[in-house]
XYZ file of C-alpha atoms in Angstrom:
706
model
C -43.215 52.834 20.632
C -45.978 51.536 18.384
C -44.073 52.920 15.404
C -40.973 51.008 16.484
C -42.985 47.830 16.926
C -44.520 48.241 13.475
C -41.116 48.828 11.947
C -39.671 45.717 13.565
C -42.665 43.703 12.415
C -42.260 44.995 8.890
C -38.573 44.169 8.955
C -39.326 40.645 10.124
C -41.833 40.162 7.314
C -39.327 41.495 4.803
C -36.623 39.175 6.113
C -38.961 36.186 5.937
C -39.899 37.142 2.403
C -36.224 37.366 1.478
C -35.528 33.957 3.012
C -38.391 32.428 1.068
C -37.026 34.051 -2.073
C -33.517 32.751 -1.375
C -34.909 29.328 -0.575
C -36.796 29.267 -3.822
C -33.697 30.375 -5.691
C -31.635 27.641 -4.011
C -34.174 25.009 -5.002
C -34.028 26.191 -8.616
C -30.240 26.391 -8.704
C -27.725 23.606 -9.408
C -26.649 21.293 -6.606
C -22.909 21.015 -5.958
C -22.670 17.529 -4.495
C -18.883 17.148 -4.311
C -15.955 19.546 -3.948
C -12.385 18.287 -4.251
C -10.023 18.365 -2.451
C -12.312 17.368 0.418
C -12.199 19.705 3.391
C -13.684 20.279 6.793
C -15.742 23.428 7.418
C -13.612 26.522 7.695
C -14.090 26.859 11.435
C -11.625 27.736 14.126
C -12.326 24.420 15.850
C -12.046 22.225 12.735
C -8.868 20.674 11.362
C -8.174 21.254 7.704
C -8.340 17.911 5.931
C -6.474 18.532 2.653
C -2.866 19.662 3.104
C -0.040 20.118 0.636
C 3.606 21.111 0.556
C 4.414 24.409 -1.170
C 4.055 23.906 -4.905
C 2.779 20.321 -4.599
C 0.377 19.571 -7.446
C -3.195 18.393 -6.995
C -6.463 18.495 -8.935
C -9.494 20.678 -8.281
C -12.792 19.019 -9.104
C -16.504 19.386 -8.495
C -19.658 17.426 -9.253
C -22.682 19.573 -10.154
C -26.238 18.336 -10.602
C -28.630 20.707 -12.444
C -32.337 21.115 -11.786
C -34.673 19.164 -14.048
C -35.087 20.848 -17.413
C -31.815 22.778 -17.193
C -28.191 22.172 -18.051
C -24.977 23.485 -16.572
C -23.851 26.616 -18.403
C -20.528 27.240 -16.653
C -18.427 26.314 -13.646
C -15.613 28.354 -12.155
C -12.980 27.643 -9.499
C -11.572 30.413 -7.315
C -8.877 30.344 -4.641
C -8.951 33.116 -2.039
C -11.386 35.018 -4.233
C -9.304 34.902 -7.407
C -10.619 32.836 -10.303
C -8.191 30.118 -11.393
C -10.375 28.491 -14.065
C -13.753 28.964 -15.731
C -15.250 26.175 -17.825
C -18.139 27.026 -20.163
C -20.394 24.256 -21.411
C -20.296 24.008 -25.194
C -23.829 22.617 -25.245
C -23.021 19.174 -26.650
C -23.539 15.853 -24.934
C -19.886 14.922 -25.402
C -17.171 15.389 -22.799
C -15.089 18.464 -23.458
C -11.452 19.259 -22.790
C -9.488 22.483 -23.002
C -5.904 22.183 -21.848
C -5.901 21.341 -18.137
C -9.677 21.688 -17.710
C -12.534 19.364 -18.541
C -16.300 19.022 -18.287
C -17.185 15.331 -18.159
C -20.779 14.400 -18.950
C -20.515 10.652 -19.614
C -19.298 7.607 -17.686
C -20.571 8.912 -14.356
C -21.542 6.695 -11.428
C -25.159 5.639 -11.134
C -27.659 7.555 -9.016
C -26.773 11.057 -10.200
C -29.373 13.348 -11.743
C -29.602 13.617 -15.508
C -27.213 16.160 -17.053
C -24.850 15.988 -14.053
C -21.319 17.094 -14.923
C -17.898 16.679 -13.342
C -15.624 19.683 -13.843
C -11.857 19.514 -13.257
C -8.774 21.694 -13.217
C -5.747 19.422 -13.334
C -2.316 19.966 -11.855
C -3.083 23.014 -9.707
C -0.420 24.122 -7.211
C -0.130 26.825 -4.560
C 3.131 27.921 -2.953
C 1.774 30.293 -0.288
C 1.687 28.718 3.197
C -1.543 28.915 5.139
C -5.198 27.965 4.858
C -6.776 28.868 1.516
C -10.435 29.208 0.597
C -11.583 27.164 -2.383
C -14.820 28.306 -4.008
C -16.728 26.748 -6.879
C -19.553 28.597 -8.617
C -21.985 26.809 -10.925
C -24.454 28.522 -13.228
C -27.237 26.719 -15.073
C -29.009 27.471 -18.342
C -31.860 29.217 -16.503
C -29.486 31.620 -14.787
C -29.545 29.859 -11.395
C -26.268 30.100 -9.521
C -24.853 28.081 -6.632
C -21.613 28.566 -4.736
C -19.872 26.087 -2.456
C -16.812 26.806 -0.357
C -14.132 24.521 1.027
C -10.553 24.940 2.105
C -7.076 23.447 1.908
C -3.795 24.196 3.609
C -0.291 24.697 2.287
C 2.143 23.613 4.997
C 5.253 25.739 5.274
C 8.758 24.317 5.048
C 11.232 25.915 7.434
C 14.450 26.878 5.683
C 17.952 26.469 7.114
C 16.846 24.045 9.808
C 19.951 21.905 9.634
C 20.910 20.244 6.351
C 18.467 18.661 3.900
C 18.522 14.902 3.558
C 19.602 13.704 0.152
C 18.099 10.221 0.413
C 14.868 8.910 1.926
C 14.411 5.206 2.674
C 10.963 3.990 3.712
C 10.997 0.464 5.130
C 7.372 -0.693 5.133
C 6.466 -3.888 6.962
C 2.967 -4.400 5.636
C 0.574 -5.226 8.475
C 3.394 -5.079 11.038
C 2.230 -4.022 14.482
C 4.051 -4.065 17.797
C 3.291 -7.748 18.355
C 4.818 -8.726 15.018
C 8.018 -6.880 15.896
C 8.134 -8.393 19.380
C 7.536 -11.951 18.166
C 10.327 -11.622 15.613
C 12.676 -10.405 18.352
C 11.785 -13.318 20.639
C 12.437 -15.858 17.895
C 15.496 -14.271 16.281
C 17.276 -12.866 19.332
C 16.013 -14.776 22.368
C 15.290 -13.750 25.951
C 17.067 -14.816 29.111
C 16.190 -13.776 32.651
C 13.741 -11.263 31.236
C 16.230 -9.508 28.948
C 16.307 -9.626 25.178
C 19.700 -11.089 24.265
C 19.942 -8.811 21.263
C 17.808 -6.349 19.322
C 16.280 -6.314 15.897
C 17.821 -3.760 13.570
C 14.631 -1.704 13.750
C 14.864 -1.744 17.568
C 18.176 0.110 17.380
C 16.699 3.160 15.659
C 16.973 6.032 18.166
C 13.534 7.617 17.690
C 10.114 5.986 17.735
C 6.584 7.354 17.542
C 3.082 5.962 17.154
C 1.109 6.412 13.937
C -2.663 6.755 13.513
C -3.648 4.885 10.356
C -7.307 5.648 9.471
C -8.247 6.151 5.820
C -10.511 8.840 4.387
C -13.612 6.671 4.725
C -12.898 4.271 7.607
C -11.065 3.850 10.890
C -9.686 0.621 9.362
C -7.506 1.258 6.325
C -6.456 -1.066 3.576
C -2.941 -0.994 2.188
C -3.616 1.418 -0.694
C -4.272 4.592 1.328
C -2.270 3.115 4.188
C 0.838 3.598 2.042
C -0.288 6.567 -0.065
C -1.088 8.688 2.998
C 2.605 8.554 3.933
C 3.779 9.776 0.547
C 1.237 12.385 -0.550
C 0.091 13.903 2.746
C -3.637 13.394 2.230
C -6.223 10.925 3.400
C -7.142 8.449 0.681
C -10.156 6.218 0.394
C -9.795 2.450 0.765
C -8.870 0.752 -2.512
C -7.513 4.009 -3.981
C -3.929 5.139 -4.616
C -2.710 8.701 -5.120
C -6.175 10.088 -5.845
C -9.235 11.602 -4.235
C -12.625 9.883 -4.762
C -14.828 11.179 -7.571
C -18.118 10.502 -9.363
C -16.795 8.915 -12.553
C -16.672 5.170 -13.120
C -13.236 5.118 -14.791
C -10.457 3.896 -12.518
C -7.600 6.089 -13.751
C -9.221 9.540 -14.100
C -9.731 10.447 -10.423
C -8.356 13.745 -9.068
C -4.628 13.222 -8.511
C -2.340 14.180 -5.647
C 1.380 14.480 -6.333
C 3.467 11.797 -4.651
C 6.673 12.451 -2.726
C 8.580 10.769 -5.558
C 7.003 13.073 -8.171
C 7.368 16.194 -6.034
C 11.047 15.641 -5.233
C 11.875 14.494 -8.757
C 10.331 17.685 -10.143
C 12.063 19.919 -7.591
C 15.382 18.146 -7.098
C 15.708 15.463 -9.764
C 15.602 12.590 -7.259
C 15.313 8.956 -8.332
C 12.774 6.399 -7.157
C 13.233 2.780 -6.170
C 10.448 0.325 -5.296
C 11.229 -3.098 -3.825
C 8.618 -5.548 -2.591
C 8.105 -9.236 -1.932
C 4.575 -8.980 -3.350
C 3.402 -8.635 -6.913
C 4.674 -5.186 -7.953
C 1.151 -4.140 -8.936
C 0.021 -4.632 -5.325
C -1.293 -1.765 -3.202
C 1.842 -0.758 -1.317
C 4.325 -0.573 -4.205
C 1.771 1.052 -6.519
C 0.856 3.649 -3.878
C 4.258 5.278 -4.388
C 3.933 6.064 -8.086
C 0.549 5.119 -9.578
C -2.721 7.083 -9.571
C -5.866 4.941 -9.625
C -9.120 4.425 -7.754
C -8.855 0.650 -8.166
C -5.816 -1.067 -6.676
C -6.666 -4.257 -8.588
C -6.184 -2.876 -12.116
C -2.858 -4.574 -12.680
C -2.341 -3.992 -16.411
C -2.681 -0.233 -16.163
C -0.772 -0.046 -12.898
C 2.389 -1.720 -14.184
C 2.176 0.238 -17.452
C 2.052 3.495 -15.484
C 5.223 2.549 -13.592
C 7.148 2.758 -16.854
C 5.118 5.247 -18.864
C 5.236 7.906 -16.127
C 8.773 7.128 -14.964
C 9.771 10.574 -16.230
C 7.497 12.014 -13.517
C 8.696 9.780 -10.667
C 12.331 9.200 -11.622
C 11.816 5.425 -11.357
C 15.119 3.569 -11.602
C 14.464 0.374 -9.625
C 11.401 -1.874 -9.606
C 11.713 -5.321 -8.041
C 9.357 -7.970 -6.746
C 6.896 -10.455 -8.184
C 4.258 -9.824 -10.811
C 5.712 -11.047 -14.093
C 2.209 -12.031 -15.232
C 1.363 -8.368 -15.909
C 4.463 -7.800 -18.053
C 4.006 -10.675 -20.505
C 2.116 -10.194 -23.784
C -1.317 -11.762 -23.502
C -1.391 -13.876 -26.633
C 2.255 -14.749 -27.097
C 2.613 -18.338 -28.221
C 5.470 -19.724 -26.178
C 6.765 -23.139 -25.303
C 8.637 -24.362 -22.288
C 11.984 -22.747 -21.747
C 13.338 -19.218 -21.686
C 13.040 -16.738 -24.533
C 15.329 -13.826 -25.442
C 13.721 -11.599 -22.797
C 14.153 -14.212 -20.074
C 10.446 -14.975 -19.914
C 10.127 -18.397 -18.332
C 7.480 -20.727 -19.735
C 7.010 -24.130 -18.174
C 3.354 -24.820 -18.922
C -0.005 -23.125 -18.630
C -0.153 -21.808 -15.050
C -3.191 -22.846 -13.043
C -5.584 -19.971 -12.432
C -4.731 -17.980 -15.575
C -7.189 -19.581 -17.970
C -5.904 -20.269 -21.459
C -2.927 -17.932 -21.314
C -0.096 -20.264 -22.220
C 2.644 -17.929 -21.050
C 1.238 -16.842 -17.702
C 0.090 -13.387 -18.812
C -2.702 -11.667 -16.877
C -2.891 -8.561 -19.076
C -6.499 -7.607 -19.783
C -8.453 -4.771 -21.345
C -10.594 -4.373 -18.237
C -7.593 -3.429 -16.092
C -5.955 -1.083 -18.623
C -6.579 2.593 -19.411
C -6.320 5.570 -21.712
C -6.087 8.838 -19.773
C -8.345 11.805 -20.529
C -6.685 14.753 -22.242
C -6.849 17.114 -19.246
C -4.750 14.754 -17.076
C -2.215 14.388 -19.876
C -1.994 18.190 -20.158
C -2.088 18.985 -16.438
C 0.388 16.350 -15.312
C 2.541 15.803 -18.416
C 1.443 12.188 -18.089
C 1.609 9.513 -20.749
C -1.794 8.956 -22.316
C -1.702 5.174 -22.011
C -3.154 2.606 -24.387
C -5.246 -0.554 -24.382
C -2.476 -2.979 -25.258
C -2.924 -6.543 -24.028
C -0.137 -7.734 -26.299
C 2.419 -5.309 -24.915
C 5.747 -6.887 -23.979
C 6.408 -4.671 -20.995
C 9.686 -6.368 -20.059
C 11.010 -5.544 -23.524
C 9.802 -1.956 -23.128
C 11.557 -1.629 -19.758
C 14.729 -2.940 -21.341
C 14.377 -0.475 -24.224
C 14.110 2.294 -21.604
C 17.511 1.300 -20.204
C 16.526 -1.125 -17.449
C 18.622 -4.230 -16.893
C 16.355 -7.208 -16.229
C 16.800 -9.961 -13.630
C 14.437 -12.928 -13.669
C 15.903 -14.756 -10.660
C 18.449 -14.332 -7.897
C 21.305 -15.670 -10.002
C 20.627 -12.997 -12.604
C 20.258 -10.361 -9.900
C 23.614 -11.168 -8.321
C 25.353 -11.176 -11.695
C 23.721 -7.954 -12.911
C 26.363 -5.755 -11.305
C 25.272 -2.155 -10.827
C 23.311 -1.039 -13.868
C 21.864 2.455 -14.239
C 18.330 1.047 -13.914
C 17.043 -2.310 -12.726
C 13.869 -4.357 -13.191
C 13.553 -7.613 -11.258
C 10.526 -9.899 -11.570
C 11.049 -13.091 -9.607
C 7.662 -14.831 -9.806
C 4.385 -14.663 -11.678
C 2.654 -12.837 -8.819
C 3.518 -12.642 -5.112
C 6.937 -14.049 -4.288
C 7.124 -17.058 -2.018
C 7.550 -16.271 1.652
C 10.852 -16.523 3.499
C 9.776 -19.688 5.367
C 9.562 -21.496 2.032
C 12.454 -19.724 0.283
C 14.815 -20.554 3.145
C 13.646 -24.163 3.307
C 14.164 -24.361 -0.448
C 17.726 -23.081 -0.114
C 18.342 -25.558 2.683
C 16.887 -28.420 0.648
C 14.203 -29.018 3.270
C 11.164 -28.473 1.031
C 10.259 -27.998 -2.616
C 7.491 -25.430 -2.148
C 9.243 -22.857 -4.361
C 9.529 -25.484 -7.097
C 5.774 -26.029 -6.998
C 5.363 -22.403 -8.034
C 8.023 -22.696 -10.732
C 10.462 -20.160 -9.265
C 13.084 -21.978 -7.170
C 15.713 -19.203 -7.329
C 14.104 -16.171 -5.688
C 16.155 -13.558 -3.805
C 15.638 -12.651 -0.170
C 14.519 -9.123 0.671
C 17.909 -8.031 2.028
C 19.550 -9.126 -1.251
C 17.031 -7.084 -3.217
C 17.581 -4.100 -0.922
C 21.352 -4.129 -1.413
C 20.953 -4.282 -5.186
C 18.463 -1.408 -5.134
C 20.729 0.762 -2.976
C 23.703 0.082 -5.236
C 21.760 1.146 -8.333
C 20.205 4.217 -6.727
C 23.506 5.333 -5.229
C 25.284 5.075 -8.571
C 25.890 8.605 -9.889
C 23.678 9.770 -7.027
C 23.852 13.523 -7.566
C 20.286 14.419 -6.663
C 19.364 11.750 -4.124
C 16.633 9.133 -4.117
C 13.465 7.856 -2.481
C 13.485 4.101 -1.867
C 10.487 2.140 -0.572
C 11.183 -1.440 0.552
C 8.183 -3.555 1.529
C 8.028 -6.780 3.464
C 4.585 -7.526 2.087
C 3.785 -10.975 3.422
C 3.911 -10.051 7.080
C 0.421 -8.876 6.244
C -0.509 -11.673 3.874
C 0.476 -14.410 6.311
C -1.137 -12.594 9.256
C -4.368 -12.536 7.241
C -3.992 -16.315 6.998
C -3.099 -16.602 10.696
C 0.031 -18.535 9.732
C 2.071 -17.439 12.727
C 5.352 -19.169 11.874
C 5.366 -17.715 8.366
C 4.685 -14.103 9.349
C 7.279 -14.267 12.106
C 9.908 -15.320 9.574
C 8.628 -12.641 7.187
C 9.298 -10.065 9.898
C 12.794 -11.459 10.435
C 13.458 -11.281 6.690
C 12.194 -7.693 6.651
C 14.428 -6.757 9.583
C 17.472 -8.111 7.772
C 16.638 -5.663 4.978
C 16.264 -2.899 7.581
C 19.833 -3.627 8.689
C 21.050 -3.049 5.117
C 19.240 0.289 4.994
C 20.705 1.305 8.350
C 24.206 0.388 7.187
C 23.734 2.537 4.092
C 22.511 5.487 6.166
C 25.437 5.107 8.549
C 27.846 5.320 5.611
C 25.785 8.096 3.986
C 24.666 10.428 6.803
C 22.621 12.580 4.430
C 20.006 9.786 4.533
C 16.893 9.325 6.660
C 15.400 5.848 7.195
C 11.972 5.191 8.647
C 10.593 1.760 9.558
C 6.864 1.454 9.926
C 3.712 -0.269 8.654
C 0.672 0.830 6.721
C -1.626 -0.717 9.347
C -1.768 -3.582 11.813
C -3.106 -6.914 10.587
C -4.989 -9.612 12.491
C -4.798 -8.161 16.001
C -1.835 -10.431 16.633
C -0.887 -10.996 20.271
C 1.875 -12.998 21.912
C -0.178 -15.018 24.363
C 2.675 -17.056 25.817
C 4.478 -20.252 24.956
C 3.808 -23.945 24.702
C 4.156 -25.944 27.880
C 4.815 -29.163 25.967
C 7.451 -30.485 23.604
C 7.296 -30.306 19.824
C 6.917 -34.086 19.801
C 3.877 -33.815 22.063
C 2.329 -31.185 19.795
C 2.843 -33.498 16.841
C 1.296 -36.388 18.730
C -1.736 -34.303 19.694
C -2.147 -33.088 16.129
C -1.937 -36.613 14.712
C -5.385 -37.466 16.030
C -7.011 -38.437 19.250
C -8.557 -35.897 21.574
C -9.457 -32.732 19.612
C -11.072 -31.003 22.550
C -10.215 -27.527 23.696
C -9.043 -28.975 27.000
C -6.482 -31.191 25.271
C -5.298 -28.737 22.622
C -5.508 -25.391 24.424
C -5.729 -25.820 28.174
C -2.988 -28.434 28.281
C -0.710 -26.596 25.863
C -0.981 -22.813 26.186
C 1.325 -21.494 28.845
C 0.721 -17.973 30.101
C 2.540 -15.855 32.682
C 5.131 -17.996 34.521
C 4.378 -21.021 32.349
C 5.508 -19.227 29.186
C 9.164 -19.074 30.218
C 11.667 -18.124 27.457
C 11.473 -19.966 24.108
C 14.909 -20.769 22.701
C 15.312 -21.069 18.923
C 18.442 -22.245 17.144
C 19.371 -19.493 14.683
C 21.399 -20.587 11.677
C 24.041 -18.717 9.692
C 21.360 -17.507 7.271
C 19.688 -15.620 10.143
C 16.614 -17.833 10.436
C 15.710 -20.537 12.968
C 16.590 -24.135 12.193
C 12.947 -24.938 12.896
C 10.050 -23.066 14.451
C 8.696 -26.271 15.977
C 10.696 -26.303 19.195
C 9.916 -27.373 22.708
C 8.126 -24.485 24.400
C 7.618 -22.498 21.184
C 6.101 -19.016 21.236
C 2.329 -19.017 20.720
C 0.303 -16.373 18.903
C -3.354 -15.461 19.332
C -5.460 -13.086 17.251
C -8.007 -10.386 18.008
C -9.379 -9.983 14.470
C -9.411 -13.652 13.543
C -11.627 -15.766 11.348
C -12.309 -19.428 12.135
C -9.237 -21.607 12.001
C -8.037 -25.049 13.091
C -5.030 -24.661 15.362
C -2.292 -27.252 15.891
C 0.329 -24.785 17.205
C 2.698 -26.393 14.689
C 4.158 -24.817 11.591
C 2.246 -25.599 8.424
C 4.383 -27.640 6.064
C 2.576 -26.083 3.108
C 1.490 -22.470 2.646
C -2.180 -21.690 2.360
C -3.213 -21.068 -1.229
C -2.824 -17.523 -2.546
C -5.488 -16.655 -5.108
C -3.108 -14.186 -6.773
C -0.254 -16.653 -7.017
C -0.805 -19.224 -9.784
C 1.040 -22.514 -9.897
C 3.268 -23.413 -12.823
C 3.326 -26.855 -14.387
C 1.517 -29.711 -12.655
C -0.504 -27.907 -10.062
C -0.375 -29.206 -6.482
C -3.214 -26.943 -5.373
C -5.389 -29.873 -4.292
C -2.791 -30.732 -1.675
C -2.463 -27.161 -0.409
C -4.923 -25.820 2.184
C -7.470 -23.541 0.554
C -7.921 -21.245 3.557
C -7.468 -21.258 7.343
C -10.995 -22.560 7.936
C -10.060 -25.902 6.339
C -6.339 -25.986 7.047
C -5.589 -28.787 9.549
C -9.303 -29.562 9.706
C -9.661 -33.110 8.424
C -6.570 -35.122 9.288
C -5.526 -35.525 5.683
C -8.875 -36.565 4.199
C -9.747 -34.257 1.289
C -13.358 -33.126 1.072
C -13.815 -30.665 -1.764
C -11.543 -28.404 -3.766
C -10.342 -26.374 -0.803
C -9.582 -29.151 1.623
C -6.055 -29.961 2.663
C -4.961 -33.359 1.453
C -1.293 -33.608 2.382
C -1.017 -32.610 6.024
C -1.078 -35.445 8.535
C -2.197 -33.051 11.268
C -5.566 -31.936 12.567
C -6.211 -29.012 14.888
C -8.967 -27.876 17.196
C -11.441 -25.238 16.079
C -10.799 -21.675 17.182
C -13.950 -19.691 16.456
C -13.255 -16.309 14.931
C -14.570 -12.843 15.605
C -14.812 -11.759 11.964
C -16.710 -13.335 9.050
C -15.221 -15.131 6.047
C -12.001 -17.133 6.306
C -9.212 -14.604 6.848
C -8.173 -12.328 9.672
C -8.589 -8.620 8.990
C -6.748 -5.357 9.401
C -7.302 -3.446 12.633
C -7.443 0.248 13.510
C -4.643 -0.077 16.068
C -1.893 2.560 16.046
C 1.421 1.224 14.791
C 5.035 2.095 15.670
C 7.374 4.093 13.435
C 11.115 4.123 14.121
C 13.565 6.528 12.492
C 17.320 6.710 11.931
C 19.577 9.303 10.313
C 19.050 12.876 9.155
C 15.916 14.373 10.715
C 14.996 11.235 12.639
C 14.198 13.269 15.756
C 11.039 14.600 14.073
C 9.376 11.205 14.436
C 8.342 11.120 18.083
C 5.022 11.253 19.882
C 1.683 10.292 18.372
C 0.939 11.573 14.880
C -1.204 10.898 11.831
C 0.107 8.923 8.883
C -0.303 12.007 6.664
C 2.039 13.924 9.011
C 4.884 11.655 7.895
C 4.767 13.203 4.416
C 5.265 16.710 5.776
C 8.063 15.588 8.086
C 9.830 13.971 5.122
C 9.236 17.098 3.037
C 10.790 19.251 5.736
C 13.783 16.925 6.003
C 14.310 16.715 2.230
C 13.691 20.378 1.323
C 14.192 22.543 4.406
C 16.557 20.294 6.280
C 16.635 18.891 9.791
C 19.210 17.881 12.360
């Protein structure tokens, strides 16, 4: 027995010695601080984070920090125990590239140890379904070795499960939650004796589920990953589109994930269409085709739309954003040049650029050689003076600068439409411009902008022309979100109605082309909007209250806000154009907010939109008469006090104290509805993650569905 005890004691001492030795070795070895794609531990109880369709391309990357006094000698990547790339350090301080691999030593984020490197293998793909082990091994100049293991999953596509869909239409109401949909239905369709008198087009879709919208780094997503998660199947970090986060400072070199448009174009030759009411560089449109860690880098984003159109199959791009397409230093005068660039005067907010260009070196890029090799991507260039409209036209795109040009364009093979300098005006103001009620669109210099349903029809006609291989079309009603941020209830309600009219066009196309699936959803909810009831007073009384007098909560809220039985059924007069004659009716619907900033509430529509920092004015700027933000809008009864005060409105509201800082409402983490119509629509039921949508669409487009 004593011999056994001695042996056990000796074994324990030996094990402790070995642990000390291993610990010492680990301390002297490199530190692998990041492994991409990100993954959860390979445990039976843990969900795999990174998932891909069979053959979908993505980048492998790692960040390795050496011990002091050493350098990294080599880094290798292995999948399921088989080496897929080994990168040896050539010993120089310069970045090095060899085909699809790279070892980056410069331009890294601050805080990393000296001699840290970022190693990449670009454009990797795996076609074998199941969970795969990803291993990276780093060796330093002293012979120290470290290994780190992660995992990713390839999700199988079931063959012969019905017929594949040829066309995919994604209708994206940015920021549109259940309350936004309901409010639009109340206004546009009406209720009587508790029954909706008609349904929105999106209400008629036969299948609906609820979508979880968190991003990679927060329960509250912004629009960049909110859209990208739908179309690449992986969680993205806020502010980033089509990439995983990394440790380099450059905005366009992050590890890429292949988009649905790229994947299907490579496999099937599909085309891509992008339609939005925002600036086309904005997060949602860009998160269908552009790979960047910075959603604000407009010059590079719009360049990538065209330069990598061979990867996405881009055939339609429509929205605002002309400021990114105009050469920076072009000397132009008022009028229209041969490329239909409109020049009225120097737009306010764009400095000395006489033609309205916002192109800038800081938002442009040149891609590293490994991305060019791994993705067959265009290298890019720093080219502030690029005339991107001319380049689109040289690539075969017809160009429409306004609605008149759009309607007369016919059905070209490719179509570019840029209808404003940045974000397009909202439907409230476009409709009032068409009716001759207001001149808001003239203030911005673009009085002839199309509605979203008109843009959608044009896009469908182009994409369906010679449609042998099918298409992916994303249509965004962007200012549901933008006006909900501003807590401009009347404007976002009309934005939702405009969006639904576009949904009807998509449904009609899918009905005529049953090899099409249409989904209607949002990237997130915005503002925590809630339908709290309806006004108990007339529109005239609201105007009288807002013209001065008692600004107390008792007079403006308690005497006005009708809940439960007092709300009754608001009745709007809908005109032939599909929009209400006015939103200021007796007993109008009232909206409250759960993620609101401070605002002054009159319960009336705002005659002028709140200023949009992205949307410069053309000509003589009226910005001093436009409210700067909701915290000053309707705050001073028409007496300007500072640059952001409203000077034109005769109305003053009562203060509603917000629950969030700053002066805009915020996104929320609330689940949002998704409704589906057409081929494979039955897959979209229950509660699911936004990344699941990508795999459902992949199944429908490749394997088929009923």
